[in-house]
Amino acid sequence: MNFLEERILKDGIVKEGNVLKVDSFLNHQMDIELFNKIGEEFKKRFEGKEINKILTIEASGIGIACIVAQHFNVPVVFAKKSKSINLEGEMYVAEVESFTHKCKNNVIVSKKFLNPEDKVLIIDDFLANGCALQGLIHIVQSAGATVEGIGIVIEKGFQNGGTIIRNLGFQLESLAIVDSMDAENGTINFRKQ
Amino acid sequence: MNFLEERILKDGIVKEGNVLKVDSFLNHQMDIELFNKIGEEFKKRFEGKEINKILTIEASGIGIACIVAQHFNVPVVFAKKSKSINLEGEMYVAEVESFTHKCKNNVIVSKKFLNPEDKVLIIDDFLANGCALQGLIHIVQSAGATVEGIGIVIEKGFQNGGTIIRNLGFQLESLAIVDSMDAENGTINFRKQ
């Protein structure tokens, strides 16, 4: 079991409906020391990749991405979620449908901050159905840039986002993959990696 | 002129309507090295303060707060903006009216992450009318915690947020205070500090 899986077992809370609450250390209160360990681990897993930019999405990806960026010495760009379409033609836009929330959102990034030379590492806190992630990949490709890798903190392995992304040929590294959870007795089963 | 004012002059863009675009290094693309200098500077300015938690607000405050937190060795909590009122009684809520956007938002923080013993440093990227900041202060005080200081990257000195907060007796440190801007010729005047 790695440091992250241990932390999830210690402080994560399993709720009905396959909800895993990790808001005490990951996506509401944020443990910066843990984020640095996450950064070190991604640095190892993407060893040898030439990465010059990290892309994430608001809001809970931002903190992780910024700390991870220090381990790669690169800037971070965060995509914004927006329902508006007043985008002035200066933005890369992906329309993303959320299975969970039954709504459509635009994911947008200014054209100024993604170029064909960019070698991008995408970072996010969670991967479930992968809707937001598909939008981010679409945006990187719209810019003519390359997705060098995708680093996820927690993947819900019982939803299909991870499978889809790996089938598409991307190097997707999830530091913890939850294969099943049980709200009644609080157990969490991680995939062996 | 300090490092931040220099960067604003170099890469900031003044637009009509007193808009200062700093999205190439602060709030869309994020220069993590610059954030570390900002962290060092806040550490100096809040020397001697006993701070055990940083509070910020989504989205653009989060990255800065996380990097700054490394200089204080403390966790970060970010307040969420929410229009919903389905908050289960487990949240501190401040209703915040935005002068700029003519709308009301709830700013919310889980009660689990703010306690009466907390000595809080509030961090945000911009201060103009100070609506969001007033909500954050209200939330810290609702928890019985103490606002030890407020660190702002860029204050629009020609709007009244900073004056109000200082009148209330808070130690507000803004690393750059813009007293006036001119979109036509691109000039920016900083307050001498």
mmCIF file of C-alpha atoms in Angstrom:
data_model
loop_
_atom_site.group_PDB
_atom_site.id
_atom_site.type_symbol
_atom_site.label_atom_id
_atom_site.label_comp_id
_atom_site.label_asym_id
_atom_site.label_seq_id
_atom_site.Cartn_x
_atom_site.Cartn_y
_atom_site.Cartn_z
ATOM 1 C CA MET A 1 0.000 0.000 0.000
ATOM 2 C CA ASN A 2 1.406 3.416 -0.907
ATOM 3 C CA PHE A 3 1.364 6.639 1.168
ATOM 4 C CA LEU A 4 -1.797 7.876 -0.525
ATOM 5 C CA GLU A 5 -3.776 4.676 -0.093
ATOM 6 C CA GLU A 6 -2.781 4.696 3.574
ATOM 7 C CA ARG A 7 -4.003 8.259 3.954
ATOM 8 C CA ILE A 8 -7.292 7.492 2.198
ATOM 9 C CA LEU A 9 -7.894 4.571 4.570
ATOM 10 C CA LYS A 10 -7.039 6.759 7.559
ATOM 11 C CA ASP A 11 -8.984 9.928 6.695
ATOM 12 C CA GLY A 12 -11.303 9.137 3.777
ATOM 13 C CA ILE A 13 -14.980 8.591 4.459
ATOM 14 C CA VAL A 14 -17.139 6.297 2.336
ATOM 15 C CA LYS A 15 -20.694 7.514 1.839
ATOM 16 C CA GLU A 16 -23.731 5.973 0.196
ATOM 17 C CA GLY A 17 -23.782 6.139 -3.601
ATOM 18 C CA ASN A 18 -20.073 5.371 -4.058
ATOM 19 C CA VAL A 19 -19.031 8.746 -2.683
ATOM 20 C CA LEU A 20 -15.524 8.958 -1.244
ATOM 21 C CA LYS A 21 -15.024 12.062 0.887
ATOM 22 C CA VAL A 22 -11.404 13.159 1.097
ATOM 23 C CA ASP A 23 -12.148 16.767 1.909
ATOM 24 C CA SER A 24 -10.003 16.790 5.042
ATOM 25 C CA PHE A 25 -6.767 16.508 3.048
ATOM 26 C CA LEU A 26 -7.376 16.727 -0.710
ATOM 27 C CA ASN A 27 -10.164 18.939 -2.002
ATOM 28 C CA HIS A 28 -11.412 21.331 0.659
ATOM 29 C CA GLN A 29 -8.741 21.321 3.341
ATOM 30 C CA MET A 30 -5.437 20.635 1.587
ATOM 31 C CA ASP A 31 -2.395 18.914 3.099
ATOM 32 C CA ILE A 32 0.504 20.562 1.293
ATOM 33 C CA GLU A 33 3.061 18.036 2.564
ATOM 34 C CA LEU A 34 0.975 15.255 1.065
ATOM 35 C CA PHE A 35 0.752 17.223 -2.195
ATOM 36 C CA ASN A 36 4.559 17.332 -2.272
ATOM 37 C CA LYS A 37 4.714 13.540 -1.921
ATOM 38 C CA ILE A 38 2.195 13.324 -4.775
ATOM 39 C CA GLY A 39 4.479 15.606 -6.814
ATOM 40 C CA GLU A 40 7.517 13.399 -6.148
ATOM 41 C CA GLU A 41 5.587 10.298 -7.177
ATOM 42 C CA PHE A 42 4.341 11.829 -10.440
ATOM 43 C CA LYS A 43 7.896 12.980 -11.176
ATOM 44 C CA LYS A 44 9.006 9.338 -10.878
ATOM 45 C CA ARG A 45 6.143 7.949 -12.936
ATOM 46 C CA PHE A 46 6.677 10.423 -15.789
ATOM 47 C CA GLU A 47 10.485 10.068 -15.670
ATOM 48 C CA GLY A 48 12.008 10.810 -19.038
ATOM 49 C CA LYS A 49 8.993 12.655 -20.383
ATOM 50 C CA GLU A 50 9.743 16.131 -21.593
ATOM 51 C CA ILE A 51 7.046 18.207 -19.938
ATOM 52 C CA ASN A 52 6.922 22.005 -20.141
ATOM 53 C CA LYS A 53 3.443 22.774 -18.834
ATOM 54 C CA ILE A 54 0.847 21.398 -16.447
ATOM 55 C CA LEU A 55 -2.847 21.741 -17.246
ATOM 56 C CA THR A 56 -5.565 21.283 -14.658
ATOM 57 C CA ILE A 57 -9.159 22.357 -14.108
ATOM 58 C CA GLU A 58 -10.763 24.490 -11.445
ATOM 59 C CA ALA A 59 -11.246 24.287 -8.579
ATOM 60 C CA SER A 60 -9.859 21.294 -6.723
ATOM 61 C CA GLY A 61 -7.172 20.449 -9.276
ATOM 62 C CA ILE A 62 -5.407 23.777 -8.889
ATOM 63 C CA GLY A 63 -3.683 23.315 -5.543
ATOM 64 C CA ILE A 64 -2.363 19.875 -6.411
ATOM 65 C CA ALA A 65 -1.192 21.039 -9.843
ATOM 66 C CA CYS A 66 0.731 23.997 -8.378
ATOM 67 C CA ILE A 67 2.618 21.864 -5.864
ATOM 68 C CA VAL A 68 3.265 19.131 -8.447
ATOM 69 C CA ALA A 69 4.572 21.798 -10.860
ATOM 70 C CA GLN A 70 7.452 22.532 -8.508
ATOM 71 C CA HIS A 71 8.748 19.016 -9.099
ATOM 72 C CA PHE A 72 8.779 19.623 -12.866
ATOM 73 C CA ASN A 73 9.800 23.324 -12.810
ATOM 74 C CA VAL A 74 6.980 24.294 -15.142
ATOM 75 C CA PRO A 75 4.049 26.742 -15.078
ATOM 76 C CA VAL A 76 0.452 25.664 -14.541
ATOM 77 C CA VAL A 77 -2.585 26.607 -16.599
ATOM 78 C CA PHE A 78 -6.001 25.956 -15.176
ATOM 79 C CA ALA A 79 -9.035 25.493 -17.375
ATOM 80 C CA LYS A 80 -12.151 27.352 -16.308
ATOM 81 C CA LYS A 81 -15.648 26.013 -16.195
ATOM 82 C CA SER A 82 -18.115 28.369 -17.756
ATOM 83 C CA LYS A 83 -21.686 28.277 -18.858
ATOM 84 C CA SER A 84 -21.296 31.508 -20.775
ATOM 85 C CA ILE A 85 -20.486 31.579 -24.466
ATOM 86 C CA ASN A 86 -19.135 35.119 -24.477
ATOM 87 C CA LEU A 87 -15.642 33.922 -25.251
ATOM 88 C CA GLU A 88 -14.465 36.409 -27.853
ATOM 89 C CA GLY A 89 -12.908 33.732 -30.081
ATOM 90 C CA GLU A 90 -9.762 33.847 -27.964
ATOM 91 C CA MET A 91 -10.442 30.635 -26.118
ATOM 92 C CA TYR A 92 -10.165 26.912 -26.713
ATOM 93 C CA VAL A 93 -13.530 25.505 -25.703
ATOM 94 C CA ALA A 94 -14.676 21.961 -25.016
ATOM 95 C CA GLU A 95 -18.298 21.303 -24.248
ATOM 96 C CA VAL A 96 -18.375 18.667 -21.550
ATOM 97 C CA GLU A 97 -21.387 16.708 -20.439
ATOM 98 C CA SER A 98 -21.371 15.487 -16.883
ATOM 99 C CA PHE A 99 -22.966 12.098 -16.252
ATOM 100 C CA THR A 100 -23.025 12.806 -12.543
ATOM 101 C CA HIS A 101 -24.508 16.268 -12.575
ATOM 102 C CA LYS A 102 -26.646 15.897 -15.712
ATOM 103 C CA CYS A 103 -25.500 19.222 -17.089
ATOM 104 C CA LYS A 104 -23.289 20.653 -19.783
ATOM 105 C CA ASN A 105 -20.361 22.884 -19.017
ATOM 106 C CA ASN A 106 -17.861 24.619 -21.188
ATOM 107 C CA VAL A 107 -14.240 24.030 -20.280
ATOM 108 C CA ILE A 108 -12.158 26.932 -21.552
ATOM 109 C CA VAL A 109 -8.489 27.860 -21.860
ATOM 110 C CA SER A 110 -7.141 31.050 -23.368
ATOM 111 C CA LYS A 111 -5.398 30.449 -26.702
ATOM 112 C CA LYS A 112 -2.461 32.485 -25.401
ATOM 113 C CA PHE A 113 -1.470 29.727 -22.982
ATOM 114 C CA LEU A 114 -1.402 26.606 -25.153
ATOM 115 C CA ASN A 115 0.793 26.325 -28.238
ATOM 116 C CA PRO A 116 1.715 23.549 -30.672
ATOM 117 C CA GLU A 117 5.135 23.175 -28.987
ATOM 118 C CA ASP A 118 3.623 22.478 -25.577
ATOM 119 C CA LYS A 119 4.201 19.081 -23.979
ATOM 120 C CA VAL A 120 1.485 18.893 -21.407
ATOM 121 C CA LEU A 121 0.994 16.917 -18.216
ATOM 122 C CA ILE A 122 -2.663 16.960 -17.193
ATOM 123 C CA ILE A 123 -3.260 16.804 -13.425
ATOM 124 C CA ASP A 124 -6.542 16.363 -11.553
ATOM 125 C CA ASP A 125 -7.724 15.158 -8.177
ATOM 126 C CA PHE A 126 -10.398 12.642 -9.254
ATOM 127 C CA LEU A 127 -11.166 10.496 -12.263
ATOM 128 C CA ALA A 128 -14.555 8.792 -12.464
ATOM 129 C CA ASN A 129 -16.402 8.967 -15.773
ATOM 130 C CA GLY A 130 -13.658 11.178 -17.120
ATOM 131 C CA CYS A 131 -15.873 13.874 -18.623
ATOM 132 C CA ALA A 132 -13.750 16.813 -17.503
ATOM 133 C CA LEU A 133 -10.584 14.969 -18.506
ATOM 134 C CA GLN A 134 -11.906 14.306 -22.011
ATOM 135 C CA GLY A 135 -12.533 18.044 -22.308
ATOM 136 C CA LEU A 136 -8.969 18.836 -21.224
ATOM 137 C CA ILE A 137 -7.493 16.363 -23.728
ATOM 138 C CA HIS A 138 -9.665 17.865 -26.461
ATOM 139 C CA ILE A 139 -8.414 21.340 -25.607
ATOM 140 C CA VAL A 140 -4.730 20.314 -25.656
ATOM 141 C CA GLN A 141 -5.242 18.675 -29.041
ATOM 142 C CA SER A 142 -7.172 21.691 -30.381
ATOM 143 C CA ALA A 143 -4.062 23.747 -29.649
ATOM 144 C CA GLY A 144 -1.902 21.267 -31.595
ATOM 145 C CA ALA A 145 -0.070 20.529 -28.351
ATOM 146 C CA THR A 146 0.794 17.052 -27.015
ATOM 147 C CA VAL A 147 -0.589 15.249 -23.972
ATOM 148 C CA GLU A 148 2.568 13.665 -22.537
ATOM 149 C CA GLY A 149 0.756 12.147 -19.597
ATOM 150 C CA ILE A 150 -2.146 12.336 -17.203
ATOM 151 C CA GLY A 151 -1.676 12.248 -13.445
ATOM 152 C CA ILE A 152 -4.703 11.554 -11.268
ATOM 153 C CA VAL A 153 -4.693 11.376 -7.490
ATOM 154 C CA ILE A 154 -7.711 9.076 -7.014
ATOM 155 C CA GLU A 155 -9.353 7.027 -9.757
ATOM 156 C CA LYS A 156 -12.689 5.355 -9.234
ATOM 157 C CA GLY A 157 -11.805 2.110 -10.965
ATOM 158 C CA PHE A 158 -15.401 0.917 -10.977
ATOM 159 C CA GLN A 159 -16.369 3.754 -13.329
ATOM 160 C CA ASN A 160 -15.220 3.737 -16.908
ATOM 161 C CA GLY A 161 -13.186 6.951 -17.274
ATOM 162 C CA GLY A 162 -9.808 5.309 -16.708
ATOM 163 C CA THR A 163 -10.451 2.454 -19.128
ATOM 164 C CA ILE A 164 -11.511 4.851 -21.891
ATOM 165 C CA ILE A 165 -8.451 7.067 -21.457
ATOM 166 C CA ARG A 166 -6.034 4.090 -21.375
ATOM 167 C CA ASN A 167 -7.749 2.570 -24.453
ATOM 168 C CA LEU A 168 -7.050 5.851 -26.243
ATOM 169 C CA GLY A 169 -3.358 5.223 -25.623
ATOM 170 C CA PHE A 170 -2.581 7.867 -23.036
ATOM 171 C CA GLN A 171 -0.157 7.263 -20.170
ATOM 172 C CA LEU A 172 -2.592 7.629 -17.303
ATOM 173 C CA GLU A 173 -1.101 7.320 -13.821
ATOM 174 C CA SER A 174 -3.531 7.183 -10.909
ATOM 175 C CA LEU A 175 -1.851 7.106 -7.516
ATOM 176 C CA ALA A 176 -4.774 5.239 -5.968
ATOM 177 C CA ILE A 177 -7.368 3.239 -7.872
ATOM 178 C CA VAL A 178 -10.450 2.375 -5.848
ATOM 179 C CA ASP A 179 -11.979 -0.839 -7.182
ATOM 180 C CA SER A 180 -14.811 -0.971 -4.680
ATOM 181 C CA MET A 181 -16.116 0.716 -1.562
ATOM 182 C CA ASP A 182 -18.695 -0.179 1.024
ATOM 183 C CA ALA A 183 -20.447 2.618 2.872
ATOM 184 C CA GLU A 184 -21.916 0.289 5.475
ATOM 185 C CA ASN A 185 -18.645 -0.914 6.974
ATOM 186 C CA GLY A 186 -16.397 1.779 5.496
ATOM 187 C CA THR A 187 -14.104 -0.584 3.577
ATOM 188 C CA ILE A 188 -12.162 0.531 0.500
ATOM 189 C CA ASN A 189 -10.466 -1.913 -1.886
ATOM 190 C CA PHE A 190 -7.579 -0.622 -3.954
ATOM 191 C CA ARG A 191 -6.385 -2.108 -7.234
ATOM 192 C CA LYS A 192 -2.896 -3.656 -6.994
ATOM 193 C CA GLN A 193 -0.529 -1.604 -9.149
ATOM 194 C CA MET B 1 9.547 48.956 -7.074
ATOM 195 C CA ASN B 2 9.255 45.384 -5.839
ATOM 196 C CA PHE B 3 9.447 42.147 -7.885
ATOM 197 C CA LEU B 4 5.673 41.948 -8.263
ATOM 198 C CA GLU B 5 5.190 45.530 -9.413
ATOM 199 C CA GLU B 6 7.947 44.954 -11.951
ATOM 200 C CA ARG B 7 6.199 41.824 -13.215
ATOM 201 C CA ILE B 8 2.850 43.612 -13.449
ATOM 202 C CA LEU B 9 4.441 46.389 -15.521
ATOM 203 C CA LYS B 10 6.127 43.811 -17.753
ATOM 204 C CA ASP B 11 3.244 41.369 -18.331
ATOM 205 C CA GLY B 12 0.043 42.993 -17.054
ATOM 206 C CA ILE B 13 -2.383 44.488 -19.554
ATOM 207 C CA VAL B 14 -4.607 47.449 -18.742
ATOM 208 C CA LYS B 15 -8.038 47.298 -20.334
ATOM 209 C CA GLU B 16 -10.941 49.737 -20.455
ATOM 210 C CA GLY B 17 -13.053 49.894 -17.303
ATOM 211 C CA ASN B 18 -10.132 49.658 -14.870
ATOM 212 C CA VAL B 19 -9.492 46.020 -15.736
ATOM 213 C CA LEU B 20 -5.958 44.736 -15.090
ATOM 214 C CA LYS B 21 -5.264 41.451 -16.881
ATOM 215 C CA VAL B 22 -2.570 39.396 -15.191
ATOM 216 C CA ASP B 23 -3.716 36.069 -16.569
ATOM 217 C CA SER B 24 -0.331 35.213 -18.061
ATOM 218 C CA PHE B 25 1.262 34.751 -14.628
ATOM 219 C CA LEU B 26 -1.297 35.017 -11.818
ATOM 220 C CA ASN B 27 -4.824 33.773 -12.405
ATOM 221 C CA HIS B 28 -5.045 31.589 -15.498
ATOM 222 C CA GLN B 29 -1.465 30.643 -16.316
ATOM 223 C CA MET B 30 0.413 30.543 -13.020
ATOM 224 C CA ASP B 31 4.124 31.251 -12.527
ATOM 225 C CA ILE B 32 5.034 29.026 -9.585
ATOM 226 C CA GLU B 33 8.459 30.637 -9.082
ATOM 227 C CA LEU B 34 6.738 33.999 -8.711
ATOM 228 C CA PHE B 35 4.279 32.433 -6.245
ATOM 229 C CA ASN B 36 7.243 31.302 -4.155
ATOM 230 C CA LYS B 37 8.600 34.866 -4.056
ATOM 231 C CA ILE B 38 5.124 35.988 -2.982
ATOM 232 C CA GLY B 39 5.232 33.351 -0.232
ATOM 233 C CA GLU B 40 8.620 34.572 1.017
ATOM 234 C CA GLU B 41 7.362 38.143 1.096
ATOM 235 C CA PHE B 42 4.203 37.280 3.050
ATOM 236 C CA LYS B 43 6.335 35.268 5.478
ATOM 237 C CA LYS B 44 8.386 38.430 6.117
ATOM 238 C CA ARG B 45 5.370 40.705 6.434
ATOM 239 C CA PHE B 46 3.598 38.424 8.900
ATOM 240 C CA GLU B 47 6.797 37.718 10.876
ATOM 241 C CA GLY B 48 6.013 36.866 14.484
ATOM 242 C CA LYS B 49 2.377 36.024 13.828
ATOM 243 C CA GLU B 50 1.384 32.580 14.964
ATOM 244 C CA ILE B 51 -0.454 31.202 11.945
ATOM 245 C CA ASN B 52 -1.714 27.616 11.751
ATOM 246 C CA LYS B 53 -4.009 27.717 8.720
ATOM 247 C CA ILE B 54 -4.426 29.555 5.439
ATOM 248 C CA LEU B 55 -7.886 30.310 4.107
ATOM 249 C CA THR B 56 -8.552 31.290 0.502
ATOM 250 C CA ILE B 57 -11.424 31.206 -1.964
ATOM 251 C CA GLU B 58 -11.863 29.374 -5.227
ATOM 252 C CA ALA B 59 -10.665 29.470 -7.866
ATOM 253 C CA SER B 60 -7.747 31.809 -8.467
ATOM 254 C CA GLY B 61 -6.727 32.090 -4.808
ATOM 255 C CA ILE B 62 -6.025 28.380 -4.450
ATOM 256 C CA GLY B 63 -2.727 28.071 -6.305
ATOM 257 C CA ILE B 64 -1.190 31.089 -4.588
ATOM 258 C CA ALA B 65 -2.412 29.931 -1.174
ATOM 259 C CA CYS B 66 -0.895 26.452 -1.620
ATOM 260 C CA ILE B 67 2.535 27.770 -2.549
ATOM 261 C CA VAL B 68 2.422 30.427 0.194
ATOM 262 C CA ALA B 69 1.445 27.710 2.702
ATOM 263 C CA GLN B 70 4.810 26.014 2.215
ATOM 264 C CA HIS B 71 6.496 29.086 3.684
ATOM 265 C CA PHE B 72 4.324 28.805 6.822
ATOM 266 C CA ASN B 73 4.153 24.975 7.025
ATOM 267 C CA VAL B 74 0.388 24.993 7.391
ATOM 268 C CA PRO B 75 -2.584 23.454 5.569
ATOM 269 C CA VAL B 76 -4.876 25.428 3.282
ATOM 270 C CA VAL B 77 -8.658 25.516 3.310
ATOM 271 C CA PHE B 78 -10.455 26.958 0.325
ATOM 272 C CA ALA B 79 -13.934 28.423 0.590
ATOM 273 C CA LYS B 80 -16.346 27.394 -2.111
ATOM 274 C CA LYS B 81 -18.710 29.634 -3.990
ATOM 275 C CA SER B 82 -22.156 28.175 -4.184
ATOM 276 C CA LYS B 83 -25.566 29.323 -5.187
ATOM 277 C CA SER B 84 -27.173 26.258 -3.641
ATOM 278 C CA ILE B 85 -28.521 26.247 -0.120
ATOM 279 C CA ASN B 86 -28.379 22.480 0.317
ATOM 280 C CA LEU B 87 -25.705 22.759 2.971
ATOM 281 C CA GLU B 88 -26.838 20.263 5.589
ATOM 282 C CA GLY B 89 -26.091 22.596 8.516
ATOM 283 C CA GLU B 90 -22.488 21.463 8.413
ATOM 284 C CA MET B 91 -21.156 24.584 6.770
ATOM 285 C CA TYR B 92 -20.236 28.113 7.727
ATOM 286 C CA VAL B 93 -21.979 30.303 5.166
ATOM 287 C CA ALA B 94 -21.566 33.970 4.281
ATOM 288 C CA GLU B 95 -23.863 35.522 1.746
ATOM 289 C CA VAL B 96 -21.768 37.853 -0.336
ATOM 290 C CA GLU B 97 -23.055 40.461 -2.710
ATOM 291 C CA SER B 98 -20.799 41.334 -5.598
ATOM 292 C CA PHE B 99 -20.840 44.978 -6.707
ATOM 293 C CA THR B 100 -19.071 44.034 -9.911
ATOM 294 C CA HIS B 101 -21.215 41.123 -10.981
ATOM 295 C CA LYS B 102 -24.509 42.308 -9.469
ATOM 296 C CA CYS B 103 -25.227 38.919 -7.961
ATOM 297 C CA LYS B 104 -25.291 37.170 -4.628
ATOM 298 C CA ASN B 105 -23.141 34.159 -3.878
ATOM 299 C CA ASN B 106 -22.787 31.973 -0.852
ATOM 300 C CA VAL B 107 -19.247 31.476 0.371
ATOM 301 C CA ILE B 108 -19.053 28.230 2.314
ATOM 302 C CA VAL B 109 -16.540 26.365 4.464
ATOM 303 C CA SER B 110 -17.150 23.061 6.201
ATOM 304 C CA LYS B 111 -17.370 23.435 9.979
ATOM 305 C CA LYS B 112 -14.883 20.576 10.303
ATOM 306 C CA PHE B 113 -12.051 22.735 9.026
ATOM 307 C CA LEU B 114 -12.308 25.897 11.135
ATOM 308 C CA ASN B 115 -12.123 25.821 14.919
ATOM 309 C CA PRO B 116 -11.921 28.418 17.689
ATOM 310 C CA GLU B 117 -8.191 27.701 18.142
ATOM 311 C CA ASP B 118 -7.383 28.495 14.519
ATOM 312 C CA LYS B 119 -5.149 31.469 13.761
ATOM 313 C CA VAL B 120 -5.881 32.175 10.158
ATOM 314 C CA LEU B 121 -4.029 33.947 7.380
ATOM 315 C CA ILE B 122 -6.414 34.831 4.547
ATOM 316 C CA ILE B 123 -4.825 34.837 1.075
ATOM 317 C CA ASP B 124 -6.318 36.004 -2.212
ATOM 318 C CA ASP B 125 -5.134 37.227 -5.582
ATOM 319 C CA PHE B 126 -7.155 40.446 -5.919
ATOM 320 C CA LEU B 127 -8.802 42.954 -3.611
ATOM 321 C CA ALA B 128 -11.143 45.525 -5.130
ATOM 322 C CA ASN B 129 -14.440 46.136 -3.340
ATOM 323 C CA GLY B 130 -13.579 43.381 -0.923
ATOM 324 C CA CYS B 131 -16.884 41.531 -1.056
ATOM 325 C CA ALA B 132 -15.388 38.034 -1.110
ATOM 326 C CA LEU B 133 -12.892 39.013 1.583
ATOM 327 C CA GLN B 134 -15.648 40.299 3.868
ATOM 328 C CA GLY B 135 -17.326 36.914 3.484
ATOM 329 C CA LEU B 136 -14.113 35.091 4.408
ATOM 330 C CA ILE B 137 -13.602 37.261 7.513
ATOM 331 C CA HIS B 138 -17.212 36.650 8.519
ATOM 332 C CA ILE B 139 -16.699 32.888 8.197
ATOM 333 C CA VAL B 140 -13.507 32.878 10.296
ATOM 334 C CA GLN B 141 -15.286 34.866 12.994
ATOM 335 C CA SER B 142 -18.368 32.607 12.842
ATOM 336 C CA ALA B 143 -16.046 29.731 13.726
ATOM 337 C CA GLY B 144 -14.687 31.668 16.706
ATOM 338 C CA ALA B 145 -11.272 31.608 15.028
ATOM 339 C CA THR B 146 -8.922 34.593 14.649
ATOM 340 C CA VAL B 147 -7.912 36.458 11.501
ATOM 341 C CA GLU B 148 -4.189 36.979 12.109
ATOM 342 C CA GLY B 149 -3.630 38.689 8.801
ATOM 343 C CA ILE B 150 -4.730 39.123 5.215
ATOM 344 C CA GLY B 151 -2.319 38.771 2.305
ATOM 345 C CA ILE B 152 -3.387 40.092 -1.075
ATOM 346 C CA VAL B 153 -1.311 39.957 -4.231
ATOM 347 C CA ILE B 154 -2.840 42.951 -6.059
ATOM 348 C CA GLU B 155 -5.051 45.590 -4.469
ATOM 349 C CA LYS B 156 -6.989 48.055 -6.563
ATOM 350 C CA GLY B 157 -6.327 51.054 -4.349
ATOM 351 C CA PHE B 158 -8.881 53.181 -6.185
ATOM 352 C CA GLN B 159 -11.672 50.921 -4.951
ATOM 353 C CA ASN B 160 -12.675 50.915 -1.332
ATOM 354 C CA GLY B 161 -12.120 47.302 -0.181
ATOM 355 C CA GLY B 162 -8.660 47.906 1.277
ATOM 356 C CA THR B 163 -9.700 51.021 3.197
ATOM 357 C CA ILE B 164 -12.674 49.246 4.767
ATOM 358 C CA ILE B 165 -10.599 46.245 5.853
ATOM 359 C CA ARG B 166 -7.818 48.428 7.326
ATOM 360 C CA ASN B 167 -10.420 50.593 9.115
ATOM 361 C CA LEU B 168 -11.719 47.416 10.717
ATOM 362 C CA GLY B 169 -8.248 46.946 12.240
ATOM 363 C CA PHE B 170 -6.969 43.992 10.247
ATOM 364 C CA GLN B 171 -3.338 43.667 9.184
ATOM 365 C CA LEU B 172 -3.858 43.758 5.436
ATOM 366 C CA GLU B 173 -0.724 43.369 3.346
ATOM 367 C CA SER B 174 -1.074 43.923 -0.388
ATOM 368 C CA LEU B 175 2.105 43.273 -2.338
ATOM 369 C CA ALA B 176 1.109 45.732 -5.053
ATOM 370 C CA ILE B 177 -1.437 48.515 -4.673
ATOM 371 C CA VAL B 178 -2.578 50.020 -7.952
ATOM 372 C CA ASP B 179 -3.641 53.629 -7.391
ATOM 373 C CA SER B 180 -4.529 54.328 -10.999
ATOM 374 C CA MET B 181 -4.356 52.815 -14.459
ATOM 375 C CA ASP B 182 -4.783 54.181 -17.935
ATOM 376 C CA ALA B 183 -5.961 51.836 -20.669
ATOM 377 C CA GLU B 184 -5.100 54.269 -23.440
ATOM 378 C CA ASN B 185 -1.366 54.413 -22.848
ATOM 379 C CA GLY B 186 -1.083 51.329 -20.634
ATOM 380 C CA THR B 187 0.352 53.113 -17.587
ATOM 381 C CA ILE B 188 -0.042 51.769 -14.066
ATOM 382 C CA ASN B 189 0.689 53.816 -10.945
ATOM 383 C CA PHE B 190 1.544 51.943 -7.763
ATOM 384 C CA ARG B 191 1.148 53.306 -4.236
ATOM 385 C CA LYS B 192 4.480 53.853 -2.473
ATOM 386 C CA GLN B 193 4.664 51.407 0.471
#
